[in-house]
XYZ file of C-alpha atoms in Angstrom:
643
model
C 0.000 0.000 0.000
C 2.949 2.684 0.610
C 4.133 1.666 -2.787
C 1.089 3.357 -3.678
C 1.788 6.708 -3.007
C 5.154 6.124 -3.763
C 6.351 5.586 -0.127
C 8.464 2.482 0.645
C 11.438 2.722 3.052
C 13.506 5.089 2.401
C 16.736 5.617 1.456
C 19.207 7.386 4.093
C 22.461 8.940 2.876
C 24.533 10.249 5.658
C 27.028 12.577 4.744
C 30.101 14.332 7.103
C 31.619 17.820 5.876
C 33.132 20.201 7.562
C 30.964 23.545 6.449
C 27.385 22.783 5.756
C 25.549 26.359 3.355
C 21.912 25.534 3.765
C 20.104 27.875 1.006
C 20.484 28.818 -3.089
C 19.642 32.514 -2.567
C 21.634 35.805 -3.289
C 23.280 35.086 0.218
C 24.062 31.567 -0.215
C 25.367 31.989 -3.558
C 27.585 34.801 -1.961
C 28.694 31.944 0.452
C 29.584 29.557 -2.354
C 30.930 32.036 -4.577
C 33.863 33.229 -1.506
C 34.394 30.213 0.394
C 36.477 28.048 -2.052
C 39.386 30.912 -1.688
C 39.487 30.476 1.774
C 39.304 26.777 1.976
C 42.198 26.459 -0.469
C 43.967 29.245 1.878
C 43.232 26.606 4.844
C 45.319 24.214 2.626
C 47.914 25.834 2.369
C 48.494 25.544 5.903
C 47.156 22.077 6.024
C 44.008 21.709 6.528
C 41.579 20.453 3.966
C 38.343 21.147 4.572
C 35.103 19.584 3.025
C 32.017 22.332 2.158
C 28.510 20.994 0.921
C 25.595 23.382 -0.400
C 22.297 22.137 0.019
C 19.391 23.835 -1.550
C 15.578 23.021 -1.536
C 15.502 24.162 -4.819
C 17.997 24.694 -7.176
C 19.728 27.382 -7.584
C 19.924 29.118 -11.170
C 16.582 30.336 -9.982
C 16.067 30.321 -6.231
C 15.655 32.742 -3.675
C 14.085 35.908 -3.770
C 15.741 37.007 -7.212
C 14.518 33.979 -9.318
C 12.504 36.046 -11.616
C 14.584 38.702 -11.967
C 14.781 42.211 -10.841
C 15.195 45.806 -12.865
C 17.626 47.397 -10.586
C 20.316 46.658 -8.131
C 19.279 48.467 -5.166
C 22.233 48.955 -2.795
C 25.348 50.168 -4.334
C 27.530 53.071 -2.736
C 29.846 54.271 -5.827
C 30.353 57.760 -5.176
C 28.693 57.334 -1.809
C 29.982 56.670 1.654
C 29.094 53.845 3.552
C 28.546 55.556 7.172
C 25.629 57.871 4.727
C 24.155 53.906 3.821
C 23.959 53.644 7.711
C 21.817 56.885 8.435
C 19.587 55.892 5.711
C 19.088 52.551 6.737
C 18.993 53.905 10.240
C 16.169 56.716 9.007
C 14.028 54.113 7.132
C 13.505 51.499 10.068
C 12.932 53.791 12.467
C 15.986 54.649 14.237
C 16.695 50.938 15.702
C 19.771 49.262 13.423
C 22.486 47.218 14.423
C 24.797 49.762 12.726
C 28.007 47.546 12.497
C 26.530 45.447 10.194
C 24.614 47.810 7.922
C 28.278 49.568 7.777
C 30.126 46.056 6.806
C 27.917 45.432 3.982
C 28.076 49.255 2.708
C 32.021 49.040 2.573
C 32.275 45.694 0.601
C 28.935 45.789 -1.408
C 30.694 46.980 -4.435
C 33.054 44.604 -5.210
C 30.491 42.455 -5.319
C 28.523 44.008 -8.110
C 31.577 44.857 -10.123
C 32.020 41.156 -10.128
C 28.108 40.306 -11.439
C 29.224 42.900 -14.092
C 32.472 40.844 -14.821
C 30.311 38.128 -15.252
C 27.899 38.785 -17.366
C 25.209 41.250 -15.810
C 24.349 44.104 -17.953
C 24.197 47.364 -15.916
C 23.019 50.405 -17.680
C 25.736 53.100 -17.664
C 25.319 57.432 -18.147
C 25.802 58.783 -21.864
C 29.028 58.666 -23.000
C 29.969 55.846 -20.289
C 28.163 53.159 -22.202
C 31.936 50.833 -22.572
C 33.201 51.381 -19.369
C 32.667 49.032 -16.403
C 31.886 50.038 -13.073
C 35.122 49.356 -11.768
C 36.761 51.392 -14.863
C 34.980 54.415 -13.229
C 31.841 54.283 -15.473
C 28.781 56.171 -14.202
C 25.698 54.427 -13.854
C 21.836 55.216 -14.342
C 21.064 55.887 -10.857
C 17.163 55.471 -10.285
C 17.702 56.851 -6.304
C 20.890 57.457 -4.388
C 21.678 53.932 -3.500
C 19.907 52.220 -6.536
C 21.511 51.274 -10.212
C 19.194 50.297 -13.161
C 20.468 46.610 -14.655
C 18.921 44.117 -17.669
C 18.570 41.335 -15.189
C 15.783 39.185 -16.160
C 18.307 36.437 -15.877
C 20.736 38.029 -12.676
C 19.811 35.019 -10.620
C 20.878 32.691 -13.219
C 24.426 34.370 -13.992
C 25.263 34.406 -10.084
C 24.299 31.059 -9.694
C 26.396 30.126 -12.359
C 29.627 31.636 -10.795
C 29.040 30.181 -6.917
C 28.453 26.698 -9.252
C 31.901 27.358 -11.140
C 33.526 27.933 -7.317
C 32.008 25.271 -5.584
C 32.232 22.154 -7.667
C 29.284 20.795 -9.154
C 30.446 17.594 -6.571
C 30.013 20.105 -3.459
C 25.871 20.814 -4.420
C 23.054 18.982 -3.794
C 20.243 20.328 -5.066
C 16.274 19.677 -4.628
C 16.763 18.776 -0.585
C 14.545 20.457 1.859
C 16.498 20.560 5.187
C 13.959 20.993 7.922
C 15.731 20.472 10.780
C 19.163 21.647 12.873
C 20.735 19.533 15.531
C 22.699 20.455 17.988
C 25.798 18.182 19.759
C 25.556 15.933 22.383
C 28.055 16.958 24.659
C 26.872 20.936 24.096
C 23.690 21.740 23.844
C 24.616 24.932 22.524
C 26.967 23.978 19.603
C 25.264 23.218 16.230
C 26.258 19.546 15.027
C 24.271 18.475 12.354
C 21.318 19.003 10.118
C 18.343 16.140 8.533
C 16.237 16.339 5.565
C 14.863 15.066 2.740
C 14.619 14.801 -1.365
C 11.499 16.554 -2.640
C 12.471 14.644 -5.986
C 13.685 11.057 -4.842
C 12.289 9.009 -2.091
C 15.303 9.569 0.154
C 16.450 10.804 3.272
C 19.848 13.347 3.804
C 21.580 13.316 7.915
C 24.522 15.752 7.767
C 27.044 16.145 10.234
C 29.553 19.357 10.314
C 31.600 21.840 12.676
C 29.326 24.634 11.236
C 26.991 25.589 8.681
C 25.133 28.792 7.102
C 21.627 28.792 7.049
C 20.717 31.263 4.453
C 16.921 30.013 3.230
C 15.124 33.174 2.971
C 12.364 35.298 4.731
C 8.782 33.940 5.603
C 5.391 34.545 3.166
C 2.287 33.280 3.445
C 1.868 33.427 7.239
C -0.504 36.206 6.637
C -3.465 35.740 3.885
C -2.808 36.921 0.899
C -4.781 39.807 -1.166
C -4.452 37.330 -3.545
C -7.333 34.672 -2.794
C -9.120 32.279 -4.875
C -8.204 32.347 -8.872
C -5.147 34.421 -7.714
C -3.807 31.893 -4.832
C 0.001 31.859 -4.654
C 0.235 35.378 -6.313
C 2.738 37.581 -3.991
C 5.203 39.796 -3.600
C 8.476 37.563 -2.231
C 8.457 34.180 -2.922
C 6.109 31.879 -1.866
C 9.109 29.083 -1.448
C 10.458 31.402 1.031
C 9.028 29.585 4.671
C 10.379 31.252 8.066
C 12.543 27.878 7.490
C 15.563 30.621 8.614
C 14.116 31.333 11.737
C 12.389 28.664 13.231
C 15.351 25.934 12.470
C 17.792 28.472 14.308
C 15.208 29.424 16.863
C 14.252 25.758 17.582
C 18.093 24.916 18.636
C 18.149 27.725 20.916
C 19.622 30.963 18.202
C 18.197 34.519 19.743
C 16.497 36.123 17.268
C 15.915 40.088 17.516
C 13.092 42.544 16.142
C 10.773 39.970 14.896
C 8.042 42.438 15.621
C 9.098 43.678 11.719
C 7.750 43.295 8.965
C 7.792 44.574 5.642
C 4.019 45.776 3.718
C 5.343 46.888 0.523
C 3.025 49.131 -1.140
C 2.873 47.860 -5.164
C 0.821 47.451 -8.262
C -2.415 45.798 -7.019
C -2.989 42.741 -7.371
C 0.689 41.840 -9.667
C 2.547 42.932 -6.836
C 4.401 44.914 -9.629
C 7.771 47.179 -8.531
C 7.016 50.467 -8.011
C 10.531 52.036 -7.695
C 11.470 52.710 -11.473
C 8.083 54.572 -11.593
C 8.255 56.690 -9.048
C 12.233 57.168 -8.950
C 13.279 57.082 -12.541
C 10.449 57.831 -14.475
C 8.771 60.362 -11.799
C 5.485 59.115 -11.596
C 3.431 60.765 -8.784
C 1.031 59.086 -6.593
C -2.293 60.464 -6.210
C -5.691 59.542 -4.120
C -8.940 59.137 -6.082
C -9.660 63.132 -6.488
C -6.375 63.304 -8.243
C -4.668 64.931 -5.186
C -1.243 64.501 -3.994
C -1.939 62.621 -0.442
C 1.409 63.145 0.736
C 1.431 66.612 0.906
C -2.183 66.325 2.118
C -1.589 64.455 5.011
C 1.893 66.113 6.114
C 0.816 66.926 9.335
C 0.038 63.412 10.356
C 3.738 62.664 10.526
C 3.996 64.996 13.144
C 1.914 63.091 15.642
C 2.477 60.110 17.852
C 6.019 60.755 17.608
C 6.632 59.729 14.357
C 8.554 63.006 13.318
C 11.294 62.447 14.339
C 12.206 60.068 11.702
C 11.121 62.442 8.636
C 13.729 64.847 7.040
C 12.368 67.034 4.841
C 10.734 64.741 1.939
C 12.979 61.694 3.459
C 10.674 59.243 5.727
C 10.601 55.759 6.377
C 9.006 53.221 4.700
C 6.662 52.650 6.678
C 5.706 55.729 7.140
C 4.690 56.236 3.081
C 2.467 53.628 3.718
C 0.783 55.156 7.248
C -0.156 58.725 4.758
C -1.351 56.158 1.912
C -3.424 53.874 4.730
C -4.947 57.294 5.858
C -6.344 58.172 2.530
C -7.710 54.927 2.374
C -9.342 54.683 5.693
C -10.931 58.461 5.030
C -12.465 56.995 1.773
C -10.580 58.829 -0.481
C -8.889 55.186 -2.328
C -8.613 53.875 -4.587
C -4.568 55.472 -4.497
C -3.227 55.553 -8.255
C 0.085 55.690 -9.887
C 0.210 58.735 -12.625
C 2.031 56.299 -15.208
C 0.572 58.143 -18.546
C 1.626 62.069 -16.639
C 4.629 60.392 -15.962
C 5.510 59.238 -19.729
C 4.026 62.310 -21.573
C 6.963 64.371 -19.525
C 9.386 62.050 -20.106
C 8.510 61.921 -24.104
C 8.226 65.909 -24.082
C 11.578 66.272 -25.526
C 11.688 62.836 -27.219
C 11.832 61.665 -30.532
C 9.336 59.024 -32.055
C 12.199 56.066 -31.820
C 13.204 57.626 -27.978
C 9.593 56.957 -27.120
C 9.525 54.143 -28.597
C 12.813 52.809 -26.328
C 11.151 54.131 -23.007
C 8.008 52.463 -23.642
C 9.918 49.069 -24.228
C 11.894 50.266 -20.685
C 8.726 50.793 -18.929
C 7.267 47.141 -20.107
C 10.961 45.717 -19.306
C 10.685 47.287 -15.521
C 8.218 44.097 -14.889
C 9.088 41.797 -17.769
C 12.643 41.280 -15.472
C 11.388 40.557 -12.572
C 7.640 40.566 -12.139
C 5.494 39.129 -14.944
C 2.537 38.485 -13.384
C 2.199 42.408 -13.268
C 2.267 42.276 -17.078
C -0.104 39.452 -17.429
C -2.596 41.576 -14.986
C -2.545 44.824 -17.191
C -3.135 42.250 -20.607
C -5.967 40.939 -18.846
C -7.465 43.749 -17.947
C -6.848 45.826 -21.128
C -4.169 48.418 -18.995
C -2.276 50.113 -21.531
C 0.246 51.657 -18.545
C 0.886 54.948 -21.148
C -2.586 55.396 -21.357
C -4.213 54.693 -17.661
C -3.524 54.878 -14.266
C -2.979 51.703 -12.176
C -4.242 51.257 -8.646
C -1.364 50.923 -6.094
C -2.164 48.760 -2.655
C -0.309 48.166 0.456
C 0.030 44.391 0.439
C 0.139 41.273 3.254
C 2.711 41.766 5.710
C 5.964 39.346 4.962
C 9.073 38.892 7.380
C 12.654 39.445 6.213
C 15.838 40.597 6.829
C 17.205 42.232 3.337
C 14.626 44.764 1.779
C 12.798 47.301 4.010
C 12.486 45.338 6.866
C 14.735 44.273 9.744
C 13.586 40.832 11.528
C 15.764 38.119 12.087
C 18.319 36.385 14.017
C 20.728 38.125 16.284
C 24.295 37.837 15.030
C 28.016 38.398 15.878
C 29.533 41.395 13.634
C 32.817 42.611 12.563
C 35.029 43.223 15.132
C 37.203 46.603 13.820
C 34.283 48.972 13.537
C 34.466 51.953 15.760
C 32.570 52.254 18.894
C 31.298 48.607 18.846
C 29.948 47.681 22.109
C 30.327 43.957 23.557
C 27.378 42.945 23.087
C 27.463 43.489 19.073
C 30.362 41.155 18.925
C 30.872 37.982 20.625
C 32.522 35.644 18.337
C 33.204 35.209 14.436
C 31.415 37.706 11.992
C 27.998 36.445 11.087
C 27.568 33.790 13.806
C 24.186 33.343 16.013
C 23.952 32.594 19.452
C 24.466 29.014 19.159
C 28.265 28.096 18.064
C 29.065 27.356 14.759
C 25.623 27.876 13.068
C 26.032 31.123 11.065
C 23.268 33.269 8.820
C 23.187 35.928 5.998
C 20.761 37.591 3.443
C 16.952 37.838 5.289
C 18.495 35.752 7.921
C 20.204 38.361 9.821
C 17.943 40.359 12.289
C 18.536 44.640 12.655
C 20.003 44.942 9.299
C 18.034 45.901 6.500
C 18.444 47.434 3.069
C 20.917 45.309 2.000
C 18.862 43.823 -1.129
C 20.255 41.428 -3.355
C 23.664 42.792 -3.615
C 24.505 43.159 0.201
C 22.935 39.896 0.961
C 25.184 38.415 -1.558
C 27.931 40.251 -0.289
C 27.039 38.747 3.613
C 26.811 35.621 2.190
C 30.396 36.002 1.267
C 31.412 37.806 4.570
C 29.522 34.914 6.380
C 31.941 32.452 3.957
C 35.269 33.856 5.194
C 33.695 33.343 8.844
C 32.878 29.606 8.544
C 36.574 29.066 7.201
C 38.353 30.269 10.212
C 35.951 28.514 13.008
C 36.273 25.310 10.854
C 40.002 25.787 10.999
C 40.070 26.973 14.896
C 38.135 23.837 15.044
C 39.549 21.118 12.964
C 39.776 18.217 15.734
C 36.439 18.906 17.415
C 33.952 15.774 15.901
C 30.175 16.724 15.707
C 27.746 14.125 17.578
C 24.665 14.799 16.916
C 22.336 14.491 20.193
C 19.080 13.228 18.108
C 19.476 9.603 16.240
C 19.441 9.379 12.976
C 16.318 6.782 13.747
C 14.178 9.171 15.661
C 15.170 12.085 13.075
C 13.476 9.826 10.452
C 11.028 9.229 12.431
C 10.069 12.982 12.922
C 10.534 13.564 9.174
C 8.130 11.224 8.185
C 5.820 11.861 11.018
C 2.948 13.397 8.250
C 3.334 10.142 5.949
C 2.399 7.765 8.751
C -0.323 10.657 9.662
C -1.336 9.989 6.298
C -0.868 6.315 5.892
C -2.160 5.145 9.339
C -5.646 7.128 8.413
C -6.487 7.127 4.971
C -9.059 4.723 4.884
C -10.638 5.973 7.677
C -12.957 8.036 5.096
C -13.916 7.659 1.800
C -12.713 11.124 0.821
C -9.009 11.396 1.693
C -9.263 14.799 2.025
C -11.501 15.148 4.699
C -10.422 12.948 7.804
C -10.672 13.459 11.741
C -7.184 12.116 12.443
C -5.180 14.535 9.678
C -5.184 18.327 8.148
C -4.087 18.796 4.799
C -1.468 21.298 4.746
C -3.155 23.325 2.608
C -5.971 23.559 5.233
C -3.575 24.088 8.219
C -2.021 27.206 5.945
C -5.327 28.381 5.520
C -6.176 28.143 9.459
C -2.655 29.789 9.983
C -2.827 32.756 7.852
C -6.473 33.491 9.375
C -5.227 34.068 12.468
C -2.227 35.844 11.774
C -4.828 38.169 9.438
C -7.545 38.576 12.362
C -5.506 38.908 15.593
C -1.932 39.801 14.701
C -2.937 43.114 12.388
C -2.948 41.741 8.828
C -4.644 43.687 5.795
C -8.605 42.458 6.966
C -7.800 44.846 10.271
C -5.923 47.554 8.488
C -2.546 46.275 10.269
C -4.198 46.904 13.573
C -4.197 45.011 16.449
C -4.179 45.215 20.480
C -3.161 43.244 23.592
C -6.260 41.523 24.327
C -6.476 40.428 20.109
C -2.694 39.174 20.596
C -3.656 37.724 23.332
C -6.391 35.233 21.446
C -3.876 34.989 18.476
C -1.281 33.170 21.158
C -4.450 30.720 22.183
C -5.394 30.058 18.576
C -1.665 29.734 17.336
C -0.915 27.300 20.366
C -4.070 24.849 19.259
C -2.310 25.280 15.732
C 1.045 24.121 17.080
C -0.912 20.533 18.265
C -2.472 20.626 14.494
C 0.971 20.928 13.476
C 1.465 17.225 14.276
C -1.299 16.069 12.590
C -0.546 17.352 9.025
C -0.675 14.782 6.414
C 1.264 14.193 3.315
C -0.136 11.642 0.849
C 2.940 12.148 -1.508
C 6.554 14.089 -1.775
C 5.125 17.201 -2.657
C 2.888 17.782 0.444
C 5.351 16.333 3.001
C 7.369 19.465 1.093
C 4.654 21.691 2.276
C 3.765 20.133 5.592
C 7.370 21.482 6.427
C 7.118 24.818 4.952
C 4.338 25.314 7.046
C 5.312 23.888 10.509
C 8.316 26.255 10.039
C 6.032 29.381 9.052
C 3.880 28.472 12.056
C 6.947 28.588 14.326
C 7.642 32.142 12.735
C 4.494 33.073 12.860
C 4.886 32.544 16.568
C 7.843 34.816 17.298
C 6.498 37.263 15.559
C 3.230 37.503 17.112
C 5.577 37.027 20.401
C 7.202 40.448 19.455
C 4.776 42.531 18.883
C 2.852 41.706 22.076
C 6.079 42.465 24.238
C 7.307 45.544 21.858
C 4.502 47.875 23.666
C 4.349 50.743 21.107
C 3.803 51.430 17.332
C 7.489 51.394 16.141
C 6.302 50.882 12.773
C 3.176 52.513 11.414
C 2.405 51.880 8.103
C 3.545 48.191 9.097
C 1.065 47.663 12.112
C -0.219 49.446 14.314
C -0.897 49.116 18.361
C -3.769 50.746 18.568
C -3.237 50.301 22.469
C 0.111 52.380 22.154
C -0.372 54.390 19.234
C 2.844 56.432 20.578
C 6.349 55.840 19.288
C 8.029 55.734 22.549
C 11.902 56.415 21.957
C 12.542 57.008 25.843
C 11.242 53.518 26.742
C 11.033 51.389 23.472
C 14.377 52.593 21.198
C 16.058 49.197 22.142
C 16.285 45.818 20.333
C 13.514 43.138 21.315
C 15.654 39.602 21.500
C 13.708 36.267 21.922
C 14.821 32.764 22.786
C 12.458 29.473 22.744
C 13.235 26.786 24.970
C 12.476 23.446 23.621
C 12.046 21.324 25.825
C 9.375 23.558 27.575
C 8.030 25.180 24.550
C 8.217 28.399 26.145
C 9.540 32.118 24.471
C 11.732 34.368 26.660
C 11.988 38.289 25.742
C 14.077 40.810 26.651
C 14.782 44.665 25.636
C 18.805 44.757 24.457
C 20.484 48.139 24.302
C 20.950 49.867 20.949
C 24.363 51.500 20.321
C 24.712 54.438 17.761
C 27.878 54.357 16.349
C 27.340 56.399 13.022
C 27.059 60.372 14.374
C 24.197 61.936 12.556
């Protein structure tokens, strides 16, 4: 009968290296792309170390960049790195770990002179069209820290070069690792990692002195604006699970400012970039009368606190989205983007074949990196030129590397300025727990790095894992869990499924298992009700946190009765037991965070106030597995860049 549904027993391959990279993102690729220099570095003084890169997917196009993007969003050039750090700073609301957002500012560029080198076609200023970037030529800026590029295929040519570097031997692709172990004779030392094919009926147990774990952000914990026909439609990718944070949290990795998230206002309904139109092309952004609501609603930014972080035109993120939730609570949506104002300007002084070229640019702004946005506009007869398209603030996602700061709380570098001890502990890039290190969306309190600075912490993070593998080349990993009861655990929804199925005659519908599809559904309902997704404006309140922890905990005793009737939804049964768990901090966060750091984001509406004397601190969280319990704490934030 398990034959099937193509279940027998499965193969288990255990494998020991010395650095395991968990993830085929910008980050890991960074990872894989710089590590091979410094293990052959390590041989020269005799040690050979082993690296493996494991990826769920594979990697020409996984991660967050898989379709594509239009621009390269942080690159300093003529800029200085400590000015990346007050803008970072400025747009998430004055709480940054500042020693990291200054590592990835000074050593961003080299990375994207090397995507140039390879391949990646960057636009460059008249007259600069044959030079490089690192031959001094001037690019198209779109906004101070953003480059235009061609990159419909971006992912592609940096997975190619962290392929060349690594060894097609050293990759395994299409393996979902679900969960970290840590050692037997140190509970807080990472030893190993276990999961499985999502292609092959097999089973992968990994041993190592240390490993990245690089595997994105977390979507679909909150329901989508996309329902129904338009299921699976968002803004990051939908592969992306929390699987960063609730495999570190789960061995005992602090994470800080989960209480962020990112709403990125876009193109309704494609999720279509907005950042070409309104910083290259100029496009303005109006409410339903045609007025300009920013200007309308200036004065709101002066209350609750929230002026401090606005400079002139300069405001966070978030706070773009607070003036464009405003018009829409006051009835004055739906909020447009001026698109056909916006290209009669630009084609003023044009000639028929230069309109011609920016119309093709316009289309190619989405055709690189978001063509459901393109597909949307076809369908509904949008000619972009010719009529305005209704912007939308979407579901709330969690992340690390666009405008948003949650994550894990790491180690930094140890020669910038002014650092205070409890920024660095150990080796650059390293959590709480020894030897388990994290990049890209992974690291908490540093945002704004994109896909170029998570890239470039991948390959900070690379250098890292080197030298603890080589200050620990005797130390041998046991893993405290057997390999037996790890397979057991894996394979926990196939026996759900298996034991049960003939309970009922539909297999779908059963007292003894949830589909995961069903337990996603009950998971992003609660997360939209209770912990302020888009069906309560981003609002929510003690007492509605407070039913979202008793819902999510009944959840987390679903959670072990998920079935999976094939490869595919034991694939999914993961994703989601991991989103739950980040689900959980986050909901954990904002209930202890008592203020509205972020409005635009959510909103307390039982502390409105942004409270810098009591609340301008990091929130750091723990879990403790064995009781199931979260532990939170307010940690001191440092300035170290002057303003």
């Amino acid at each position: 009968m398990t034959d099937e549904y193509g279940f027998g027993n499965p193969e288990i391959i255990e494998e020991e290296v010395d650095i395991l990279l968990i993830g085929g993102g910008m980050a890991a690729c960074g990872a894989g792309f710089e590590i091979m220099q410094w293990i052959e570095e390590a041989r020269k003084q005799g040690v050979d170390l082993k690296v493996k890169l494991v990826d769920k997917a594979a990697m020409d196009r996984s991660g967050a960049v898989a379709q594509g993007l239009s621009a390269i969003n942080t690159y300093m050039g003529e800029n200085d790195p400590s000015d990346y750090v007050r803008y970072v700073r400025q747009d998430l609301m004055g709480i940054v770990r500042e020693d990291l957002v200054f590592d990835v500012g000074r050593h961003v560029d080299d990375s994207v002179h090397n995507f140039e080198k390879w391949g990646l076609p960057i636009w460059k200023q008249p007259g600069d069209e044959g030079k490089s970037l690192a031959e001094g030529g001037k690019p198209v800026r779109s906004g101070r820290w953003q480059i235009m590029i061609n990159g419909e295929s971006y992912k592609w040519i940096v997975a190619e070069a962290a392929k060349k570097s690594l060894g097609l031997e050293n990759i395994q692709e299409r393996v979902f690792i679900i969960r970290l172990v840590t050692d037997k004779n140190d509970p807080t030392r990472i030893a190993g990692a276990a999961g499985f094919s999502v292609r092959d009926h097999k089973l992968y147990i990994y041993r190592f002195k240390c490993c990245l774990m690089a595997a994105g952000g977390a979507v679909n914990v909150f329901r989508p604006r996309s329902v129904g026909e338009g299921t699976g439609r968002a803004w990051y990718p939908v592969w992306n699970a929390g699987s960063t944070y609730a495999m570190a949290a789960e061995v005992g990795a602090e994470l800080t400012l989960m209480e962020n998230r990112f709403v990125p206002a876009r193109f309704k309904d494609g999720y279509g970039p907005v950042g070409a139109w309104f910083l290259l092309f100029k496009a303005q952004a109006m409410n339903a009368a045609g007025e300009d609501y920013q200007t309308r609603n200036a004065d709101l930014l002066q209350k609750n606190g929230y002026g401090k972080y606005v400079k002139g035109h300069a405001m966070g993120t978030c706070l773009r989205n607070h003036l464009m939730m405003h018009e829409m609570k006051e009835g004055r949506g739906p909020i447009f983007m001026d698109t056909p104002t916006a290209m009669k300007n630009l084609a003023a002084n044009m000639t028929p074949r230069e309109i011609k070229h920016l119309e093709a640019e316009a289309w190619e702004d989405f055709l690189d990196m978001t063509i459901g946005q393109c597909g949307v506009w076809a369908g509904e007869n949008i000619e972009p030129d010719k009529e305005m398209s209704e912007l939308m603030p979407t579901e709330p996602y969690l992340l690390g590397s666009h405008a948003g700061c949650a994550g894990i709380w790491c180690s930094g570098p140890d020669d910038v300025p002014g650092t205070p001890d409890h920024y660095h502990w150990g080796y650059n890039r390293m959590t709480t727990v020894k030897g388990l290190f994290t990049a890209g969306d992974g690291v908490g309190a540093s945002g704004h790095k994109f896909s170029s600075g998570s890239f470039t912490e991948g390959r900070i993070a690379a250098k890292a894992l080197v030298k603890f593998a080589m200050d620990n080349r005797d130390w041998k990993p046991e893993m405290e869990r057997s390999v037996d009861d790890l397979v057991q655990e894996i394979y926990r929804p196939v026996r759900n499924f298996l034991e049960h199925k003939d309970y009922t005659t539909a297999i779908d519908i059963n007292p003894h298992y949830i589909t995961p599809k069903m337990f996603q559904f009950r998971l992003q309902k609660v997360m939209d009700e209770y912990v302020a997704g888009v069906s309560t404006m981003y609002q929510t309140n003690a007492a509605m946190l407070k039913v979202a922890e008793k819902k999510l905990d009944m959840l987390r005793e679903d959670s072990l009765k998920m079935r999976a009737k094939d490869l595919h939804e034991l694939l999914r049964a993961w994703e989601n037991y991991h989103r739950l768990f980040a689900a959980f901090a986050h909901m954990k966060h904002i209930q202890f965070r008592e203020e509205t750091r972020y409005p635009g984001y959510y909103y307390r509406t039982d502390h409105l106030d942004l409270d810098d004397d009591n609340w301008r601190c990091f929130v750091n969280s723990t879990y403790d597995r064995d009781t199931g319990e979260w532990s939170l704490k307010k940690v001191d934030w440092k300035q170290l860049v002057k303003e």
